[in-house]
PDB file of C-alpha atoms and ligand atoms in Angstrom:
ATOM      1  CA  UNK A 760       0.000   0.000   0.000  1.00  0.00           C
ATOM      2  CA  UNK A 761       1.384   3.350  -1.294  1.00  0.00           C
ATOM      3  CA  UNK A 762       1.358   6.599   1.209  1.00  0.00           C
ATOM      4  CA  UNK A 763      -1.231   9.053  -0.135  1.00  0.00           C
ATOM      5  CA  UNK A 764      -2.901  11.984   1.696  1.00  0.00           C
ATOM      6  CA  UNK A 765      -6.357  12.864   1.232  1.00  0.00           C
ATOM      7  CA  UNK A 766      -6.099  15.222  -1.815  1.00  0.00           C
ATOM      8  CA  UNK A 767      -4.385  12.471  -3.594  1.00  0.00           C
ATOM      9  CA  UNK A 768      -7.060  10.606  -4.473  1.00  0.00           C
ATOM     10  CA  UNK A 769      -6.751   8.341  -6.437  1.00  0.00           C
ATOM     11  CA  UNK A 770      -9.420   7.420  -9.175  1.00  0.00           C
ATOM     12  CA  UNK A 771     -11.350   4.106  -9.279  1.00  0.00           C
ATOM     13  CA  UNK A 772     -11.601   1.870 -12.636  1.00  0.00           C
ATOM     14  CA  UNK A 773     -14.120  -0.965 -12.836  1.00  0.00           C
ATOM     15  CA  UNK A 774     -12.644  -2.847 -15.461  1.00  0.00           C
ATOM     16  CA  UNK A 775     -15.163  -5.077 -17.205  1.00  0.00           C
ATOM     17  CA  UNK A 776     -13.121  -7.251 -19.226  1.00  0.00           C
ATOM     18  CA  UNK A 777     -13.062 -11.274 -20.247  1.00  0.00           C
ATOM     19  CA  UNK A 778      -9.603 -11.344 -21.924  1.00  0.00           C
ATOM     20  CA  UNK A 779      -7.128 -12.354 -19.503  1.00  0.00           C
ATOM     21  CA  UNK A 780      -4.127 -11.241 -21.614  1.00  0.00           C
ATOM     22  CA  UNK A 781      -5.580  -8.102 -22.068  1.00  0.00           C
ATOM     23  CA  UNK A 782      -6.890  -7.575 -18.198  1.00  0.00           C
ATOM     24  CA  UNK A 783      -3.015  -7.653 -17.166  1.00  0.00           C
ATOM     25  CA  UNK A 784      -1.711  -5.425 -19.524  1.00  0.00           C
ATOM     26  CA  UNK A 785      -4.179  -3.007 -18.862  1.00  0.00           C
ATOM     27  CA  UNK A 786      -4.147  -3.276 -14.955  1.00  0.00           C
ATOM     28  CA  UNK A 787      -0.576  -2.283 -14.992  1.00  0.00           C
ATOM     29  CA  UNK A 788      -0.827  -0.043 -17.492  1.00  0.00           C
ATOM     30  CA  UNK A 789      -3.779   2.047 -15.920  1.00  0.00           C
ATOM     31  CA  UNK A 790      -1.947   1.490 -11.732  1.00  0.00           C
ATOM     32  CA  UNK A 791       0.915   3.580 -13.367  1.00  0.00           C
ATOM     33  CA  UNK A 792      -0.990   6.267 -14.548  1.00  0.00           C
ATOM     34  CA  UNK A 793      -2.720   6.681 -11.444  1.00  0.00           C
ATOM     35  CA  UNK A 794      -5.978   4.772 -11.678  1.00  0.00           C
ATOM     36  CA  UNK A 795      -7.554   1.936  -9.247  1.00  0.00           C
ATOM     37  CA  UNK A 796      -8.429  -1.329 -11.130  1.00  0.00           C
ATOM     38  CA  UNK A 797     -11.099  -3.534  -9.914  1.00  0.00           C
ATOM     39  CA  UNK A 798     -12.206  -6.435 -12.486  1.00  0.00           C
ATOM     40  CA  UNK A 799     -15.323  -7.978 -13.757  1.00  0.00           C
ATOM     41  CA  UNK A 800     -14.557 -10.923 -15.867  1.00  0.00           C
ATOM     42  CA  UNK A 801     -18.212 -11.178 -17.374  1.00  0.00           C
ATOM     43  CA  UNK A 802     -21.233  -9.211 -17.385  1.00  0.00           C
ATOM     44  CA  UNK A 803     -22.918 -10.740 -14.357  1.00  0.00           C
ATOM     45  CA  UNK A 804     -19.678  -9.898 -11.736  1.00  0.00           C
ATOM     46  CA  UNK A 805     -19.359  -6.289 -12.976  1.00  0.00           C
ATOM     47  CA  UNK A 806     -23.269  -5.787 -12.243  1.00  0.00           C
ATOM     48  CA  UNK A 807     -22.247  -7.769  -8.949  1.00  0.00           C
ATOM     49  CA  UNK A 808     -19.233  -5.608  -8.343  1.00  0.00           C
ATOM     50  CA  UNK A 809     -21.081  -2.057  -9.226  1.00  0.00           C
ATOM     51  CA  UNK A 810     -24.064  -2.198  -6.238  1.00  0.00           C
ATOM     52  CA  UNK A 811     -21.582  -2.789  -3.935  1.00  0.00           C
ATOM     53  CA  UNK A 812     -19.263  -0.439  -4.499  1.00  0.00           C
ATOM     54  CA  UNK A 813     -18.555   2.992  -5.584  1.00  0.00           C
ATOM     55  CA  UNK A 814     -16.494   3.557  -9.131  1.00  0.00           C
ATOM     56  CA  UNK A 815     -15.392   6.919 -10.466  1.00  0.00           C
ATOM     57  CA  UNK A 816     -15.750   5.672 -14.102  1.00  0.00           C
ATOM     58  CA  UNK A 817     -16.281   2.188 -15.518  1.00  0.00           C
ATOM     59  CA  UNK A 818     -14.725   0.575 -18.766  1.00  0.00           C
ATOM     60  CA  UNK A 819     -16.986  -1.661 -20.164  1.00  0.00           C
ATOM     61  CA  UNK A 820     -15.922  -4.432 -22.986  1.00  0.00           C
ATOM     62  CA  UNK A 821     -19.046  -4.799 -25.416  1.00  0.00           C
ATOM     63  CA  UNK A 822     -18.953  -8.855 -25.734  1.00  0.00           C
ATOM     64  CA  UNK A 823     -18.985 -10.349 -22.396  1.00  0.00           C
ATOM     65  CA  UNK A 824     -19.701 -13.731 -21.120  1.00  0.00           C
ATOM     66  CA  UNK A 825     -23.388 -13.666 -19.328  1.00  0.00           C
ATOM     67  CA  UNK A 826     -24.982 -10.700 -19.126  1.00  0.00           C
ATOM     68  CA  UNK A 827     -23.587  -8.387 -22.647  1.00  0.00           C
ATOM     69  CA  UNK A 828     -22.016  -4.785 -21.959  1.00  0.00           C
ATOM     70  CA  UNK A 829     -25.110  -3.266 -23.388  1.00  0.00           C
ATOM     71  CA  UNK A 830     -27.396  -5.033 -21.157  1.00  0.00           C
ATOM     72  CA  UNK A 831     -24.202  -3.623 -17.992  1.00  0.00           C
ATOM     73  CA  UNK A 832     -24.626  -0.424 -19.243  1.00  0.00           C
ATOM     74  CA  UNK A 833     -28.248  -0.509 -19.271  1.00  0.00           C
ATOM     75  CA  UNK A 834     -28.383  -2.046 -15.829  1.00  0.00           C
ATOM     76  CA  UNK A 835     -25.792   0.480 -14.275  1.00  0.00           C
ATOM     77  CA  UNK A 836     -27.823   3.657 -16.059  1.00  0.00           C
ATOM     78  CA  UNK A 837     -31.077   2.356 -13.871  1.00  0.00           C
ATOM     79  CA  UNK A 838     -29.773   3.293 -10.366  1.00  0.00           C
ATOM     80  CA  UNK A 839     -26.258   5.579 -11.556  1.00  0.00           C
ATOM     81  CA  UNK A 840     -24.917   8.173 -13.757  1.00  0.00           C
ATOM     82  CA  UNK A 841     -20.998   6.980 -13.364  1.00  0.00           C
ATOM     83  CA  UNK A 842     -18.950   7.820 -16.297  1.00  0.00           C
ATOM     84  CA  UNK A 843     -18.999   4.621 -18.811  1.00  0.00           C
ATOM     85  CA  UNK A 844     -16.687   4.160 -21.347  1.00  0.00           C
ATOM     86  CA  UNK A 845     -17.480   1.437 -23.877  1.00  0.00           C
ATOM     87  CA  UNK A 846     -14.941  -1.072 -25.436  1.00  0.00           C
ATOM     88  CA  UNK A 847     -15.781  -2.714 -28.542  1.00  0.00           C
ATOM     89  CA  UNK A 848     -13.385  -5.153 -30.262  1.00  0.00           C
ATOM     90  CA  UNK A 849     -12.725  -4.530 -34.134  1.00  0.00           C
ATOM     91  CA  UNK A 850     -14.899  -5.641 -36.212  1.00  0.00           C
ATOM     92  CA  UNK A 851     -17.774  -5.229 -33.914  1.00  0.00           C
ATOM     93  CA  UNK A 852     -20.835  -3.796 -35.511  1.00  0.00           C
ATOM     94  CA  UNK A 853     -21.100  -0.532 -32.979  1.00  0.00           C
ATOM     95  CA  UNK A 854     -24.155   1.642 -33.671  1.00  0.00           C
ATOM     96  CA  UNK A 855     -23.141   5.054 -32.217  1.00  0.00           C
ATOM     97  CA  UNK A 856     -26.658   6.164 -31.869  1.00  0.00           C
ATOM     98  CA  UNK A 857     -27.859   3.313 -29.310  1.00  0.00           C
ATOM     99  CA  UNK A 858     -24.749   3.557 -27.143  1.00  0.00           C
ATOM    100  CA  UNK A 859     -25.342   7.044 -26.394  1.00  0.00           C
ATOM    101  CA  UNK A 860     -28.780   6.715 -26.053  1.00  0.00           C
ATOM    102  CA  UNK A 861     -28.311   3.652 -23.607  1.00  0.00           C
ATOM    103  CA  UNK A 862     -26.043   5.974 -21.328  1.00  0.00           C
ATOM    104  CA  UNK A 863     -22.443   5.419 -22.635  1.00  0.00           C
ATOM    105  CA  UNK A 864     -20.109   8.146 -22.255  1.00  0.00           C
ATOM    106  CA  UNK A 865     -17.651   7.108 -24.928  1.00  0.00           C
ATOM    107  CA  UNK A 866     -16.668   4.294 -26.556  1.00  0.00           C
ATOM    108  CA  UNK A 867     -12.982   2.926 -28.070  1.00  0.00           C
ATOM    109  CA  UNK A 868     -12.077   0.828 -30.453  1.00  0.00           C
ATOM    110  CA  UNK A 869      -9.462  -2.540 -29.466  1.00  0.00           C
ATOM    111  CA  UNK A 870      -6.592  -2.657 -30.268  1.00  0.00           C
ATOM    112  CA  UNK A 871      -5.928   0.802 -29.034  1.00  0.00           C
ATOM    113  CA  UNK A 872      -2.639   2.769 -27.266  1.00  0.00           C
ATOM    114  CA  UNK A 873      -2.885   3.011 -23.422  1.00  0.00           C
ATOM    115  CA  UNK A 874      -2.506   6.750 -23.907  1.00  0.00           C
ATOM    116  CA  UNK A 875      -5.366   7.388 -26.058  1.00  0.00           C
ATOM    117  CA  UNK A 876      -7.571   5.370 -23.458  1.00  0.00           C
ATOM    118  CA  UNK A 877      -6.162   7.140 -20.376  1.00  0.00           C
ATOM    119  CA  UNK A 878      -6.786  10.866 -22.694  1.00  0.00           C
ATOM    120  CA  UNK A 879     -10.515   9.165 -23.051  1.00  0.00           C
ATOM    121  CA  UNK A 880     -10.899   8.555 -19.430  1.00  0.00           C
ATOM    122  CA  UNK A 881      -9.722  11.714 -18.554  1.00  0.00           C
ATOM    123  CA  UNK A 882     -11.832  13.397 -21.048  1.00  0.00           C
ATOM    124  CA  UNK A 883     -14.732  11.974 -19.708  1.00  0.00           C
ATOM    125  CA  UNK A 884     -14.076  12.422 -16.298  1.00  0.00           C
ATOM    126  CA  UNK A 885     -13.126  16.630 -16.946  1.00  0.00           C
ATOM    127  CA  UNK A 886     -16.569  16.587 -18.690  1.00  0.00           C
ATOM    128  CA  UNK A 887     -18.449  15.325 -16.038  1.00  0.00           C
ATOM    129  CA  UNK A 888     -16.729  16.876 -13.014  1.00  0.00           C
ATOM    130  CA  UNK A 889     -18.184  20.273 -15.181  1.00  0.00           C
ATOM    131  CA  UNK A 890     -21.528  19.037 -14.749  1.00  0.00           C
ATOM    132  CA  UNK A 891     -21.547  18.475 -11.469  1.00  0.00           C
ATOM    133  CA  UNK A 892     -20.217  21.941 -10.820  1.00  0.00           C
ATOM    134  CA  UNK A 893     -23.246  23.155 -12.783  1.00  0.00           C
ATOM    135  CA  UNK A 894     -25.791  20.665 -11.086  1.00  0.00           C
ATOM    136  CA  UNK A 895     -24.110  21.825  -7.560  1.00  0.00           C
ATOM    137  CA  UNK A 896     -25.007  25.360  -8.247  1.00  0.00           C
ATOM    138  CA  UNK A 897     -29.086  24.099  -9.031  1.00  0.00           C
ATOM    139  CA  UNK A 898     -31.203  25.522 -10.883  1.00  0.00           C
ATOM    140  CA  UNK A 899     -28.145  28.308 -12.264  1.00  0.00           C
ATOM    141  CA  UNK A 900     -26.656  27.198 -15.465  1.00  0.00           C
ATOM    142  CA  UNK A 901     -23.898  28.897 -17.013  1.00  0.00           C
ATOM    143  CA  UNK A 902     -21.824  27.855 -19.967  1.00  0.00           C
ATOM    144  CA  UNK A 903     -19.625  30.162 -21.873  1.00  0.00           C
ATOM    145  CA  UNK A 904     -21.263  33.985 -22.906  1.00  0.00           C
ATOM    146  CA  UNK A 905     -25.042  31.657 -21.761  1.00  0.00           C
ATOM    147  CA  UNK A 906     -26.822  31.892 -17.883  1.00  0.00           C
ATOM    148  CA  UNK A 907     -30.064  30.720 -17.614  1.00  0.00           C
ATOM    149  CA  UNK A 908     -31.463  30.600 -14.404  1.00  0.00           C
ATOM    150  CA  UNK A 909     -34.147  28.028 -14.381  1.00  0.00           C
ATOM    151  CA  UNK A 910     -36.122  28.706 -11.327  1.00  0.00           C
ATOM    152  CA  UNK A 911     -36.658  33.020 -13.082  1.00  0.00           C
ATOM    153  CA  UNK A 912     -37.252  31.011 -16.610  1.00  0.00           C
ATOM    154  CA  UNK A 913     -34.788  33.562 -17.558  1.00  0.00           C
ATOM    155  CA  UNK A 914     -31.770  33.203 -20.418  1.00  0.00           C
ATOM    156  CA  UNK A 915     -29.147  35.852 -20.865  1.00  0.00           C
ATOM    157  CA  UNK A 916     -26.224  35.965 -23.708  1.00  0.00           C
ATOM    158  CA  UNK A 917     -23.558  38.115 -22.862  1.00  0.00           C
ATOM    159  CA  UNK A 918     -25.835  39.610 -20.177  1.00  0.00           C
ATOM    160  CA  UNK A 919     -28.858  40.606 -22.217  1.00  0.00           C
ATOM    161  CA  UNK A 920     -31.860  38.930 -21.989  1.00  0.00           C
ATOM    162  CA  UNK A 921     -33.451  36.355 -24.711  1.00  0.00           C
ATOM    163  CA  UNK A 922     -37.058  35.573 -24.610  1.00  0.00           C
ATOM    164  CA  UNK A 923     -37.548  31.806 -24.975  1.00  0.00           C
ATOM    165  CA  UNK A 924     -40.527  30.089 -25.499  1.00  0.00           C
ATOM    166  CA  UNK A 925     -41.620  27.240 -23.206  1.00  0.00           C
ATOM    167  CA  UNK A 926     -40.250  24.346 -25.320  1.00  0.00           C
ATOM    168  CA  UNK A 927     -37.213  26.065 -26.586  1.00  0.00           C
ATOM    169  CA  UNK A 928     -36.023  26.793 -22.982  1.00  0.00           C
ATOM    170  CA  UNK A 929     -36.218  23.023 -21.824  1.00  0.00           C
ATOM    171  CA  UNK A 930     -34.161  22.308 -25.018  1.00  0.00           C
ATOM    172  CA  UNK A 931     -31.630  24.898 -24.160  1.00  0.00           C
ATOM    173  CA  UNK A 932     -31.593  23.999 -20.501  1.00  0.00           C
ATOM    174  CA  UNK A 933     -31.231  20.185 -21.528  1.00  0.00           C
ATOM    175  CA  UNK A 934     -27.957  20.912 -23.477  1.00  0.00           C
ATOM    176  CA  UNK A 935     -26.686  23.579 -21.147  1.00  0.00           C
ATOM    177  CA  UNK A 936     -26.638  20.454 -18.653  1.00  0.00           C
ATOM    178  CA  UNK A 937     -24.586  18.472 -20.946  1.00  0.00           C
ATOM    179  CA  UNK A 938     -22.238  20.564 -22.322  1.00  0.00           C
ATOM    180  CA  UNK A 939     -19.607  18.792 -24.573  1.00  0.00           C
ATOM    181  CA  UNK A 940     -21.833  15.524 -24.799  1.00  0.00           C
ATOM    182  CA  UNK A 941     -24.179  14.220 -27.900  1.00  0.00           C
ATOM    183  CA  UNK A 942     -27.243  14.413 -27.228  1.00  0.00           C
ATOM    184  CA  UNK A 943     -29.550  12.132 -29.475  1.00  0.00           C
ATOM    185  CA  UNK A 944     -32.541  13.765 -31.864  1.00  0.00           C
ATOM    186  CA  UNK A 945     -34.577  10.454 -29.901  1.00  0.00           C
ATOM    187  CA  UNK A 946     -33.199  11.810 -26.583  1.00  0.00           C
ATOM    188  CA  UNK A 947     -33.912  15.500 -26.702  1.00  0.00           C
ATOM    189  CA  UNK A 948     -37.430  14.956 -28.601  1.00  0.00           C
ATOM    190  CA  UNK A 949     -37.805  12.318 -25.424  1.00  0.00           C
ATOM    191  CA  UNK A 950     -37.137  14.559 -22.981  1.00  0.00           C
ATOM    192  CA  UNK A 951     -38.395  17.835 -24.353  1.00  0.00           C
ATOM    193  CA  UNK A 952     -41.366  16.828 -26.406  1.00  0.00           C
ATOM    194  CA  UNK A 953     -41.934  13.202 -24.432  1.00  0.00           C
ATOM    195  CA  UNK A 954     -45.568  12.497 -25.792  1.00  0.00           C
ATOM    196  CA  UNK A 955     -46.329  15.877 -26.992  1.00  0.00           C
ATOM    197  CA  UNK A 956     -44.430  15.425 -30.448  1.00  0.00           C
ATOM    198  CA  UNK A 957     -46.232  15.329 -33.184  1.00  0.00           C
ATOM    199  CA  UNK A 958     -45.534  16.298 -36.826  1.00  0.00           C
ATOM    200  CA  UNK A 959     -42.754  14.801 -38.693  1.00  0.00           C
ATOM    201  CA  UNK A 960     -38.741  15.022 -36.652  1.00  0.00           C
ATOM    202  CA  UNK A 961     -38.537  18.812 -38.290  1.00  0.00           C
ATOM    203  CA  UNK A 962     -40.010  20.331 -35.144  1.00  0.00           C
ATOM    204  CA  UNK A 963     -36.683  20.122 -33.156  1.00  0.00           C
ATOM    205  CA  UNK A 964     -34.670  21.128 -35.955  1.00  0.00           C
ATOM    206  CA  UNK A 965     -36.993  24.249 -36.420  1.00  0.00           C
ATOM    207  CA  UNK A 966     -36.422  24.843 -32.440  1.00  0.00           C
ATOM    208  CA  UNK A 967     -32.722  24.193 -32.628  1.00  0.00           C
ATOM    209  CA  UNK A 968     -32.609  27.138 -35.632  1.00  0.00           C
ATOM    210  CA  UNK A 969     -34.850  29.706 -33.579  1.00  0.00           C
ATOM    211  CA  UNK A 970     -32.519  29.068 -30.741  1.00  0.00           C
ATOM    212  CA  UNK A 971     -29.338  29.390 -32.466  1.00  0.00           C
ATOM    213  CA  UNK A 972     -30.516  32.647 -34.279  1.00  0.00           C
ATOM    214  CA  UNK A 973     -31.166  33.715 -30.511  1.00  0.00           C
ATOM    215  CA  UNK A 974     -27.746  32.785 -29.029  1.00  0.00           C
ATOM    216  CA  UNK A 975     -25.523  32.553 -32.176  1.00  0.00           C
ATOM    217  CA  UNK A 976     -23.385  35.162 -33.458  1.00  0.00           C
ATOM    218  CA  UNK A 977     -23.693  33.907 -36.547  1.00  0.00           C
ATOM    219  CA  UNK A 978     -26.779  31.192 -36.911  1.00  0.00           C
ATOM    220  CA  UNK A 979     -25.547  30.153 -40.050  1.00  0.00           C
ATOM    221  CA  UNK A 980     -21.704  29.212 -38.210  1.00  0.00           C
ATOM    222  CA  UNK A 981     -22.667  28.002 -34.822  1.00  0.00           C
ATOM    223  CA  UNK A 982     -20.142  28.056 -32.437  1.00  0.00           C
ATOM    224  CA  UNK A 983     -22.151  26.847 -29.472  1.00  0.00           C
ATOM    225  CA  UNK A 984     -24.802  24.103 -30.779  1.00  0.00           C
ATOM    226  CA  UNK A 985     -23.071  21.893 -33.040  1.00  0.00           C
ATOM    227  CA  UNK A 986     -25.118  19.757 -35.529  1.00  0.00           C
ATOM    228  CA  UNK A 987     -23.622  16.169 -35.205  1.00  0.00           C
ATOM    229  CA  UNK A 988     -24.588  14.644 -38.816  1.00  0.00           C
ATOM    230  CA  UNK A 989     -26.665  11.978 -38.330  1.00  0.00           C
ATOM    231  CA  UNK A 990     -27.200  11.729 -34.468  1.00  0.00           C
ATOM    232  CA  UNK A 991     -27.952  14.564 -33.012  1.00  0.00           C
ATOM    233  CA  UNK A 992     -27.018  18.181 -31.170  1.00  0.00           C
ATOM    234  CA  UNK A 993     -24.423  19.222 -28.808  1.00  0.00           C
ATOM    235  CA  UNK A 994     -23.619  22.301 -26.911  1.00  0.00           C
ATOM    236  CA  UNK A 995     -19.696  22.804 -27.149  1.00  0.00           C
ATOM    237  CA  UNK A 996     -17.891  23.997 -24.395  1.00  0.00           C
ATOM    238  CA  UNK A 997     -15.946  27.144 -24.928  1.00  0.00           C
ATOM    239  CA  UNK A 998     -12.461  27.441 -24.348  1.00  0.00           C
ATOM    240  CA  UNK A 999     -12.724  31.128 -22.451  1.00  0.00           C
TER     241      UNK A 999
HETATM  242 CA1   CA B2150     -14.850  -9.539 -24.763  1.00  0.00          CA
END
């Protein structure tokens, strides 16, 4: 047992992972760079292993004897929001879309360098230690030149006001509480909309232009709400 004070904390992996060869590289690998491995060999132990204890993140391997990684990831998202990163081997048919909207974080691709998974962990883990900030100051949400303070139904850009209507602030609010994430057309029409959408899938788009000609500098070059081709929206997180 290393000496560490308090501030040193160290991060915990749950490593979900049936390749033996590949657990021990990995464990070593990850120890050095600073992270705490525990290890699920199959789908049924990491579920085990997660209610009863507490991860910081978990890496998640895709084919997995027992219970499958999706069917983990699912299972984890029911009672936690910890960081998951998913592993899928090469090959693999991965559909983007349904990972996100099952919860994943991220996801790599095996074989892959140790540093470009530790840069992905960290990644995640910077990304969602900014959320919490923003869900630890409640209903205030501030990201880049954009406040909205939920509980006044009020949204400012560079300190003037914009009107929003009713279904264009939960959109905004929803992305202001993910910033730097994908958010899936199915998940923000879920969570905005929920039963209430009708018409054909244009109605968020035409949302997702009124707001950007709100907070954009330019609407037709967005720097904050990025179009991801094919899957969905996300608000970027500014550098200043
Ligand atoms: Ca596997």
């Amino acid at each position: 047992m290393s000496k560490r004070t308090e501030n040193e904390k160290r991060i915990r992996l749950l490593l979900v992972e049936d390749e033996e060869s590949f657990v021990d590289a990995l464990t070593i690998g990850l120890n050095r760079e600073g992270f705490d491995v525990d290890i699920a060999r199959d789908g049924q132990e990491a579920i085990n292993r997660f209610t009863s204890a507490s991860y910081d993140l978990v890496l998640l391997d895709l084919m997995l004897p027992k219970v499958s990684g999706l069917d983990v990831c699912r299972t984890i998202r029911l009672s936690s929001d910890v960081p998951i990163i998913i592993v899928s081997a090469k090959g693999e048919e991965v559909d983007m879309v349904l990972m996100l909207e099952i919860g994943a974080d991220d996801y790599v691709t095996k074989p892959y360098r140790l540093r470009e998974l530790v840069a992905r962990i960290r990644a995640v883990l910077r990304r969602r230690e900014n959320h919490e900030v923003l869900d630890a100051s409640d209903e205030l949400l501030e990201v880049g030149p954009i406040r909205m303070d939920v509980d006044a139904r009020r949204c400012f850009v560079s300190g003037e006001e914009v009107k929003l209507r009713k279904k264009e602030f939960a959109l905004l609010r929803l992305l202001l509480e993910n910033p730097g994430r994908v958010l899936t057309r199915e998940v923000l029409i879920d969570r905005v909309w929920g039963n209430d959408y009708v018409g054909d899938t244009k109605t968020l788009d035409v949302h997702i232009k009124r707001l950007r000609s709100l907070i954009e500098h330019d609407p037709k070059a967005p720097e904050h709400i990025s179009t991801v081709r094919g899957v969905g929206y996300r608000f970027e997180l500014t550098k200043s």
